[in-house]
Amino acid sequence: MIKKRINNHGVHGETRRKKKISYKELRATPCPLWFIFFVISFPLFAQQDVEATRRDTIQYGTETEIASLIQTLRTENADYLDNELIALIETSKNQRILTGIFAFFGEREKTGLESRAIRIIDEREDETNETILSAVEYLGRIKSADAVPSIMELLDSEERRFMSAGFRAIGRAASSDTKLADETAEFLIDFYENREPGSDNRSIIITAIGETASSVGVALLVDIASNTDERMPLRIAALGALSKIGDEEGLDAILGCVSTNDPNVRSAAVSALGPFSGEAVDNAILEGFRDSYYRTRIAAAQASAQRKLAAAVPFLRFRAERDEVPNVKDEAIRALGAIANEEAITVLDVLFSERRNPDRVRILAADMLMKTKSPAVFTKLIIELDDARTKNQTALYNGFLRVAGEAVVEGEKKDIENLARRFMTSGTIIEKSYALDMASNNNLLELRLEILTLVKDRNDSLARKERRIAESLGIEIPDDT
């Protein structure tokens, strides 16, 4: 190991100033000192060059180069250039750059661009439609209460090109402030009842009322959901909005729709029951598992998960084992993981351990089991992982590998430590990457030597990931990175 060799030979002069590594942990290995520093510094200088190049791209690059960089950062889930991107968006007027940065920040619900986005709306005569729409969407995603007046003014202008995006954003933006949410709900109700938003926007307005989470909108939503003469998309949107608000005043309307003839409205009603409680709600959810329309069974599973409804476990087991629709099986397994009582865990263990089950079922069951953070479950996962590799079951192996990489184990961590070490020392690029995830997720400081070794990996992406994870774990690395 590199650090071990340094300990054997010592560090002098300028070299010592560049290092912060704790030398006492390293064992001696004979190796010329100049060679050690060549090996360790070359990839670090390369990493430094990559980051410098990226910063230069933000400062001087074309819209195409910046768009490509943003996609790379998105793939790497990297945020270390966020401040540079914030600075760029403050001065740029380039549509592609602005929309790309708004999208990148919005996907992560990352704040920092609010003032620029609001300014774009307020001064929209100088901006392209695409830029305005991306700013509106961003403000909705981050739930910016400060943006509500600007978005409301935009909607008041009744420019149809901005209506859909404005309605979608304003409900979410207002939800962070109770008084503002009530005012926004009143504004949306007035728009729905007294203006001409267009048929396509009516369901969007209904959804936006629900996003405010204000009880002001319940009466209108109940009327829409209960009206059998109303268009089906509007009834479905109203049921979803009532569920978002979660006010008991809307429950009777939802229960009334559970037995309607329209299967789409029926499934929406069952799905809307999640936030509510009571015997009538439980019975309606359980009855949903008997519905011949598969979407209603999915809705019953999702509502059971949201309610953590223990009474649903036998129904969920039946659906997970026998339903003819794969998506129903998936939702049943996810619901079992959400409920996670002793009975549900037993069912998941059977689904995971039975090697005749489809790969999709076994992988998802493993994923749900690992939510328990049990060392014993991880030990079983290693056994099945190795069995899949031995049998060349590539899809199953890759699925289990992802589950292992995302796993968090509480208590005894020896097995996850050993698996991560094995991958770091002799695994493929993908296995090494997941091993780094294991180390990061479980604070495996015992792997500091193996982690630092990956600094010199020839794969730039892996080396960058190693550096980020080493820093997050507090593992000291050379300064010249």
Coordinates of C-alpha atoms in Angstrom, one line a residue:
M1 CA 0.0 0.0 0.0
I2 CA 1.2 3.5 -0.8
K3 CA 0.8 4.9 2.7
K4 CA 2.7 1.9 4.2
R5 CA 5.6 2.5 1.9
I6 CA 5.8 6.1 3.0
N7 CA 6.0 5.1 6.6
N8 CA 9.0 2.9 5.9
H9 CA 11.0 5.6 4.3
G10 CA 9.9 8.7 6.0
V11 CA 8.9 12.1 4.5
H12 CA 11.2 15.1 4.2
G13 CA 11.1 18.8 3.3
E14 CA 8.4 19.9 0.9
T15 CA 6.9 16.4 0.8
R16 CA 6.0 16.5 4.5
R17 CA 4.2 19.8 3.9
K18 CA 2.0 18.2 1.2
K19 CA 0.9 15.3 3.4
K20 CA -1.6 15.0 6.2
I21 CA -1.9 11.2 6.3
S22 CA -1.4 9.5 9.7
Y23 CA 1.8 7.5 9.2
K24 CA 1.5 5.3 12.3
E25 CA -1.2 3.2 10.6
L26 CA 1.1 2.1 7.7
R27 CA 3.3 -0.9 7.5
A28 CA 6.7 -0.7 5.9
T29 CA 7.2 -2.0 2.3
P30 CA 10.5 -1.4 0.5
C31 CA 10.1 0.9 -2.5
P32 CA 12.1 3.9 -3.8
L33 CA 10.6 7.1 -2.4
W34 CA 10.6 8.9 -5.7
F35 CA 8.5 6.1 -7.3
I36 CA 6.0 6.3 -4.5
F37 CA 5.3 10.0 -5.0
F38 CA 5.2 9.6 -8.8
V39 CA 2.6 6.9 -8.5
I40 CA 0.4 8.7 -6.0
S41 CA 0.8 12.2 -7.4
F42 CA 0.2 11.4 -11.1
P43 CA -3.5 10.6 -10.8
L44 CA -4.0 13.4 -8.2
F45 CA -2.6 15.9 -10.6
A46 CA -4.9 14.4 -13.3
Q47 CA -7.8 14.9 -11.0
Q48 CA -6.8 18.5 -10.3
D49 CA -6.5 19.1 -14.1
V50 CA -10.1 17.7 -14.6
E51 CA -11.6 20.0 -12.0
A52 CA -9.6 23.0 -13.3
T53 CA -10.8 22.3 -16.8
R54 CA -14.4 22.1 -15.6
R55 CA -14.2 25.4 -13.9
D56 CA -12.7 26.9 -17.0
T57 CA -15.5 25.4 -19.0
I58 CA -18.1 27.2 -16.8
Q59 CA -16.2 30.5 -17.2
Y60 CA -15.4 30.4 -20.9
G61 CA -17.2 27.5 -22.5
T62 CA -19.8 27.4 -25.2
E63 CA -23.4 26.5 -24.4
T64 CA -22.8 23.0 -25.9
E65 CA -19.7 22.5 -23.7
I66 CA -21.6 23.7 -20.6
A67 CA -24.6 21.5 -21.3
S68 CA -22.2 18.5 -21.7
L69 CA -20.6 19.4 -18.3
I70 CA -24.0 19.6 -16.6
Q71 CA -24.9 16.2 -17.9
T72 CA -21.6 14.8 -16.5
L73 CA -22.2 16.4 -13.1
R74 CA -25.7 15.0 -13.2
T75 CA -24.4 11.5 -13.9
E76 CA -21.8 11.8 -11.2
N77 CA -24.4 13.3 -8.8
A78 CA -21.7 16.0 -8.1
D79 CA -22.4 19.4 -6.5
Y80 CA -19.0 20.8 -6.0
L81 CA -19.4 23.3 -8.9
D82 CA -22.8 24.6 -7.8
N83 CA -21.4 28.0 -6.7
E84 CA -19.8 28.5 -10.1
L85 CA -23.0 27.6 -11.8
I86 CA -24.9 30.1 -9.6
A87 CA -22.5 32.8 -10.5
L88 CA -22.8 32.0 -14.2
I89 CA -26.6 32.1 -14.2
E90 CA -26.6 35.5 -12.6
T91 CA -25.0 37.1 -15.7
S92 CA -25.9 34.8 -18.6
K93 CA -28.7 35.5 -21.0
N94 CA -28.1 32.3 -23.0
Q95 CA -31.3 30.2 -23.2
R96 CA -29.6 26.8 -23.3
I97 CA -27.3 27.6 -20.3
L98 CA -30.1 29.1 -18.2
T99 CA -32.6 26.2 -18.9
G100 CA -29.8 23.6 -18.3
I101 CA -28.8 25.1 -14.9
F102 CA -32.4 25.6 -13.8
A103 CA -33.2 21.9 -14.6
F104 CA -30.0 20.6 -12.9
F105 CA -30.8 22.5 -9.7
G106 CA -34.5 21.8 -9.9
E107 CA -34.0 18.1 -10.1
R108 CA -32.2 18.2 -6.8
E109 CA -34.5 20.8 -5.3
K110 CA -31.4 22.9 -4.7
T111 CA -31.9 26.5 -3.7
G112 CA -29.7 29.4 -4.8
L113 CA -31.3 30.5 -8.1
E114 CA -34.5 32.0 -6.7
S115 CA -33.7 35.7 -7.3
R116 CA -32.5 35.1 -10.9
A117 CA -35.6 33.0 -11.6
I118 CA -38.0 35.6 -10.2
R119 CA -36.2 38.3 -12.1
I120 CA -36.7 36.3 -15.3
I121 CA -40.5 36.2 -14.7
D122 CA -40.8 39.8 -13.8
E123 CA -38.7 40.9 -16.8
R124 CA -40.0 38.3 -19.2
E125 CA -40.3 40.6 -22.2
D126 CA -36.5 40.2 -22.5
E127 CA -36.5 36.4 -22.1
T128 CA -37.4 33.5 -24.3
N129 CA -40.4 31.3 -23.6
E130 CA -38.2 28.3 -22.8
T131 CA -36.2 30.3 -20.2
I132 CA -39.3 31.7 -18.5
L133 CA -40.9 28.2 -18.3
S134 CA -37.7 26.7 -16.9
A135 CA -37.6 29.5 -14.2
V136 CA -41.2 28.9 -13.3
E137 CA -40.7 25.1 -13.0
Y138 CA -37.6 25.6 -10.9
L139 CA -39.4 27.9 -8.4
G140 CA -42.2 25.4 -8.0
R141 CA -39.8 22.5 -7.4
I142 CA -38.0 24.3 -4.6
K143 CA -41.3 25.6 -3.1
S144 CA -40.3 29.2 -3.2
A145 CA -42.9 31.2 -1.3
D146 CA -41.2 34.5 -2.4
A147 CA -42.0 33.5 -6.0
V148 CA -45.8 33.3 -5.5
P149 CA -46.6 37.0 -6.3
S150 CA -44.6 36.9 -9.5
I151 CA -46.2 33.6 -10.6
M152 CA -49.6 34.9 -9.7
E153 CA -49.0 38.0 -11.8
L154 CA -47.9 35.8 -14.7
L155 CA -51.1 33.8 -14.5
D156 CA -53.2 37.0 -14.2
S157 CA -51.8 38.1 -17.6
E158 CA -53.6 35.0 -19.0
E159 CA -50.8 34.3 -21.5
R160 CA -51.7 30.7 -22.4
R161 CA -48.1 29.8 -23.2
F162 CA -47.3 30.1 -19.5
M163 CA -50.5 28.9 -17.9
S164 CA -49.8 25.1 -17.5
A165 CA -46.3 25.7 -16.0
G166 CA -47.6 28.5 -13.8
F167 CA -50.5 26.5 -12.3
R168 CA -48.1 23.5 -11.7
A169 CA -45.6 25.7 -9.9
I170 CA -47.8 28.0 -7.8
G171 CA -49.5 25.3 -5.7
R172 CA -46.1 23.8 -4.7
A173 CA -44.6 27.3 -4.2
A174 CA -47.4 28.4 -1.8
S175 CA -47.4 25.2 0.2
S176 CA -44.6 26.3 2.5
D177 CA -46.7 29.1 4.1
T178 CA -50.2 28.4 5.5
K179 CA -51.6 31.9 4.9
L180 CA -50.1 32.1 1.5
A181 CA -51.5 28.6 0.7
D182 CA -55.0 29.8 1.6
E183 CA -54.7 32.9 -0.6
T184 CA -53.3 30.8 -3.5
A185 CA -56.1 28.3 -3.2
E186 CA -58.7 31.1 -3.3
F187 CA -56.9 32.5 -6.4
L188 CA -57.0 29.1 -8.1
I189 CA -60.6 28.5 -7.3
D190 CA -61.6 31.8 -8.7
F191 CA -59.6 31.1 -11.9
Y192 CA -61.3 27.7 -12.2
E193 CA -64.8 29.0 -11.7
N194 CA -64.8 32.5 -13.2
R195 CA -62.2 32.5 -16.0
E196 CA -61.4 30.5 -19.1
P197 CA -58.3 28.6 -18.4
G198 CA -59.1 26.1 -21.1
S199 CA -60.1 22.4 -20.7
D200 CA -56.5 21.2 -20.7
N201 CA -55.7 23.4 -17.7
R202 CA -58.7 22.6 -15.5
S203 CA -57.2 19.3 -14.2
I204 CA -53.9 21.1 -13.6
I205 CA -55.6 23.8 -11.5
I206 CA -57.4 21.1 -9.5
T207 CA -54.0 19.4 -8.8
A208 CA -52.5 22.7 -7.9
I209 CA -55.2 23.3 -5.3
G210 CA -54.3 20.0 -3.7
E211 CA -50.6 21.0 -3.8
T212 CA -51.3 24.0 -1.6
A213 CA -52.5 21.6 1.1
S214 CA -55.1 24.3 2.0
S215 CA -58.5 23.2 3.3
V216 CA -60.0 26.2 1.4
G217 CA -60.2 24.0 -1.7
V218 CA -62.0 21.0 -0.2
A219 CA -65.6 22.0 -1.0
L220 CA -64.9 22.5 -4.7
L221 CA -62.9 19.3 -4.9
V222 CA -65.7 17.3 -3.2
D223 CA -68.2 18.6 -5.7
I224 CA -66.0 17.7 -8.6
A225 CA -65.1 14.2 -7.3
S226 CA -68.7 13.3 -6.4
N227 CA -70.2 14.5 -9.7
T228 CA -70.8 11.4 -11.8
D229 CA -71.5 13.7 -14.8
E230 CA -68.1 15.3 -14.6
R231 CA -65.3 14.3 -16.9
M232 CA -63.2 11.4 -15.6
P233 CA -59.8 13.2 -15.7
L234 CA -61.2 16.0 -13.5
R235 CA -62.7 13.6 -11.0
I236 CA -59.4 11.7 -10.8
A237 CA -57.5 15.0 -10.3
A238 CA -60.0 16.0 -7.5
L239 CA -59.5 12.7 -5.7
G240 CA -55.7 13.1 -5.8
A241 CA -56.0 16.7 -4.5
L242 CA -58.3 15.7 -1.6
S243 CA -55.7 13.1 -0.7
K244 CA -52.9 15.7 -0.8
I245 CA -54.9 18.0 1.5
G246 CA -55.9 15.1 3.9
D247 CA -58.8 16.9 5.4
E248 CA -61.5 14.6 6.9
E249 CA -64.2 16.7 5.2
G250 CA -63.1 15.1 1.9
L251 CA -63.2 11.5 3.1
D252 CA -66.8 10.7 2.4
A253 CA -66.5 11.8 -1.2
I254 CA -63.4 9.5 -1.6
L255 CA -65.2 6.5 0.0
G256 CA -68.2 7.2 -2.3
C257 CA -66.0 6.9 -5.3
V258 CA -64.4 3.5 -4.2
S259 CA -67.5 1.7 -5.5
T260 CA -68.1 3.7 -8.7
N261 CA -68.5 1.9 -12.0
D262 CA -65.6 3.7 -13.7
P263 CA -62.4 1.6 -12.9
N264 CA -60.1 4.6 -13.3
V265 CA -62.0 6.7 -10.8
R266 CA -62.3 3.6 -8.5
S267 CA -58.5 3.1 -8.5
A268 CA -57.9 6.8 -7.9
A269 CA -60.3 6.7 -4.9
V270 CA -58.5 3.7 -3.3
S271 CA -55.1 5.4 -3.9
A272 CA -56.4 8.6 -2.2
L273 CA -57.2 6.8 1.0
G274 CA -53.6 6.6 2.2
P275 CA -53.6 9.7 4.5
F276 CA -56.8 8.8 6.2
S277 CA -57.7 6.3 9.0
G278 CA -60.6 4.4 10.5
E279 CA -62.3 1.1 10.0
A280 CA -64.2 2.2 6.8
V281 CA -60.9 3.3 5.3
D282 CA -59.2 0.0 6.1
N283 CA -62.1 -2.1 4.7
A284 CA -62.1 0.0 1.5
I285 CA -58.3 -0.6 1.0
L286 CA -58.6 -4.3 1.6
E287 CA -61.5 -4.6 -0.7
G288 CA -59.3 -2.9 -3.4
F289 CA -57.1 -6.0 -3.5
R290 CA -60.1 -8.0 -4.9
D291 CA -60.7 -5.6 -7.8
S292 CA -60.3 -7.1 -11.2
Y293 CA -58.8 -3.8 -12.5
Y294 CA -55.1 -4.1 -11.9
R295 CA -54.6 -0.4 -11.2
T296 CA -57.0 -0.6 -8.2
R297 CA -54.9 -3.5 -6.8
I298 CA -51.8 -1.3 -7.2
A299 CA -53.6 1.6 -5.5
A300 CA -54.6 -0.7 -2.6
A301 CA -50.9 -1.8 -2.1
Q302 CA -49.8 1.9 -2.2
A303 CA -52.4 2.9 0.3
S304 CA -51.5 0.0 2.6
A305 CA -47.8 1.1 2.4
Q306 CA -48.7 4.7 3.3
R307 CA -50.9 3.6 6.2
K308 CA -48.5 0.8 7.2
L309 CA -51.7 -1.3 7.4
A310 CA -50.7 -4.6 9.1
A311 CA -54.1 -6.2 8.2
A312 CA -53.1 -6.0 4.5
V313 CA -50.0 -8.3 4.8
P314 CA -51.9 -11.5 3.9
F315 CA -53.4 -9.8 0.8
L316 CA -50.0 -8.4 -0.1
R317 CA -48.3 -11.8 0.2
F318 CA -51.0 -13.3 -2.1
R319 CA -50.4 -10.5 -4.7
A320 CA -46.6 -10.7 -4.4
E321 CA -46.7 -14.4 -5.1
R322 CA -49.5 -14.9 -7.5
D323 CA -50.7 -11.7 -9.2
E324 CA -50.4 -12.0 -13.0
V325 CA -49.4 -8.3 -13.4
P326 CA -45.7 -7.7 -12.6
N327 CA -46.4 -4.1 -11.5
V328 CA -48.9 -5.3 -8.9
K329 CA -46.3 -7.7 -7.6
D330 CA -43.7 -4.9 -7.3
E331 CA -46.1 -2.6 -5.4
A332 CA -47.1 -5.5 -3.1
I333 CA -43.4 -6.1 -2.2
R334 CA -42.8 -2.4 -1.7
A335 CA -45.8 -2.3 0.7
L336 CA -44.5 -5.2 2.7
G337 CA -41.2 -3.3 3.1
A338 CA -43.0 -0.2 4.2
I339 CA -45.1 -2.1 6.8
A340 CA -42.0 -4.1 7.9
N341 CA -43.7 -5.9 10.9
E342 CA -42.6 -9.4 11.8
E343 CA -45.1 -11.0 9.4
A344 CA -44.1 -8.8 6.5
I345 CA -40.4 -9.4 7.0
T346 CA -41.0 -13.2 7.0
V347 CA -42.8 -12.9 3.7
L348 CA -40.0 -10.8 2.2
D349 CA -37.4 -13.3 3.3
V350 CA -39.3 -16.1 1.6
L351 CA -39.6 -14.1 -1.6
F352 CA -35.9 -13.3 -1.5
S353 CA -34.5 -16.7 -0.5
E354 CA -36.5 -18.8 -2.9
R355 CA -34.2 -19.2 -5.9
R356 CA -37.0 -20.3 -8.2
N357 CA -38.6 -16.9 -7.9
P358 CA -38.1 -14.4 -10.8
D359 CA -35.0 -12.2 -10.6
R360 CA -37.2 -9.1 -10.4
V361 CA -39.1 -10.4 -7.3
R362 CA -35.9 -11.5 -5.5
I363 CA -34.0 -8.3 -6.1
L364 CA -36.9 -6.1 -4.9
A365 CA -37.5 -8.3 -1.9
A366 CA -33.8 -8.0 -1.1
D367 CA -34.0 -4.2 -1.4
M368 CA -36.9 -4.1 1.0
L369 CA -35.2 -6.4 3.5
M370 CA -32.1 -4.3 3.6
K371 CA -34.3 -1.3 4.7
T372 CA -34.2 -3.1 8.1
K373 CA -30.5 -2.5 8.2
S374 CA -29.9 -6.0 9.6
P375 CA -26.4 -7.5 9.6
A376 CA -28.0 -10.9 9.2
V377 CA -29.9 -9.9 6.1
F378 CA -26.7 -8.5 4.6
T379 CA -24.9 -11.9 5.3
K380 CA -27.7 -13.6 3.4
L381 CA -27.3 -11.1 0.6
I382 CA -23.6 -12.0 0.2
I383 CA -24.5 -15.7 0.0
E384 CA -27.0 -15.1 -2.8
L385 CA -24.8 -12.6 -4.5
D386 CA -22.0 -15.1 -4.7
D387 CA -24.4 -17.8 -5.9
A388 CA -25.6 -15.6 -8.7
R389 CA -22.1 -14.9 -9.8
T390 CA -21.1 -18.6 -9.7
K391 CA -24.1 -19.4 -11.9
N392 CA -23.4 -16.5 -14.3
Q393 CA -26.8 -15.0 -13.5
T394 CA -25.8 -11.6 -14.7
A395 CA -29.0 -9.7 -14.2
L396 CA -29.6 -11.1 -10.8
Y397 CA -26.0 -10.5 -9.8
N398 CA -26.1 -6.9 -10.9
G399 CA -29.4 -6.4 -9.0
F400 CA -28.0 -7.8 -5.8
L401 CA -24.8 -5.8 -6.3
R402 CA -26.9 -2.5 -6.5
V403 CA -28.7 -3.5 -3.3
A404 CA -25.4 -4.2 -1.5
G405 CA -24.0 -0.9 -2.7
E406 CA -27.0 1.0 -1.3
A407 CA -27.1 -1.0 2.0
V408 CA -26.8 0.6 5.4
V409 CA -26.1 -1.9 8.2
E410 CA -26.5 -1.2 11.9
G411 CA -24.5 -3.1 14.5
E412 CA -22.0 -5.6 13.4
K413 CA -20.4 -4.4 10.1
K414 CA -17.7 -7.1 9.5
D415 CA -19.5 -8.7 6.6
I416 CA -20.1 -5.5 4.7
E417 CA -16.5 -4.4 5.4
N418 CA -15.1 -7.7 4.1
L419 CA -17.2 -7.5 0.9
A420 CA -16.2 -3.9 0.3
R421 CA -12.6 -4.7 0.8
R422 CA -12.8 -7.7 -1.6
F423 CA -14.3 -5.5 -4.3
M424 CA -11.8 -2.7 -3.8
T425 CA -8.8 -5.0 -4.1
S426 CA -9.9 -7.3 -6.9
G427 CA -13.3 -6.2 -8.3
T428 CA -14.4 -4.7 -11.5
I429 CA -14.8 -1.0 -12.0
I430 CA -18.5 -1.3 -11.1
E431 CA -17.8 -3.5 -8.1
K432 CA -15.2 -1.0 -6.8
S433 CA -17.7 1.8 -7.3
Y434 CA -20.3 0.0 -5.2
A435 CA -17.6 -0.8 -2.6
L436 CA -17.0 2.9 -2.2
D437 CA -20.7 3.4 -1.7
M438 CA -20.7 0.7 1.0
A439 CA -17.8 2.5 2.7
S440 CA -19.5 5.8 2.5
N441 CA -23.0 4.7 3.6
N442 CA -21.6 2.7 6.6
N443 CA -18.7 4.9 7.7
L444 CA -16.1 2.1 7.1
L445 CA -13.0 3.9 8.2
E446 CA -11.3 0.6 8.5
L447 CA -11.0 0.6 4.7
R448 CA -9.0 3.9 4.6
L449 CA -5.9 2.2 3.1
E450 CA -8.0 0.5 0.4
I451 CA -9.9 3.7 -0.4
L452 CA -6.7 5.7 -0.8
T453 CA -5.3 3.0 -3.1
L454 CA -8.1 3.8 -5.5
V455 CA -6.7 7.3 -5.9
K456 CA -4.3 5.9 -8.5
D457 CA -7.0 4.1 -10.5
R458 CA -6.8 4.8 -14.2
N459 CA -10.6 5.3 -14.4
D460 CA -11.1 9.1 -13.9
S461 CA -14.7 8.7 -12.7
L462 CA -13.7 6.2 -10.1
A463 CA -10.8 8.3 -8.9
R464 CA -13.0 11.3 -8.5
K465 CA -15.6 9.3 -6.6
E466 CA -12.9 8.0 -4.3
R467 CA -11.7 11.5 -3.6
R468 CA -15.2 12.7 -2.7
I469 CA -15.9 9.8 -0.4
A470 CA -12.5 10.0 1.3
E471 CA -13.2 13.6 2.1
S472 CA -16.7 12.8 3.3
L473 CA -15.3 10.2 5.7
G474 CA -12.6 12.5 6.9
I475 CA -9.8 10.4 5.4
E476 CA -6.9 12.7 4.7
I477 CA -5.5 12.7 1.2
P478 CA -2.6 14.5 -0.4
D479 CA -3.1 18.2 -0.7
D480 CA -2.0 18.4 -4.4
T481 CA -5.4 17.1 -5.7

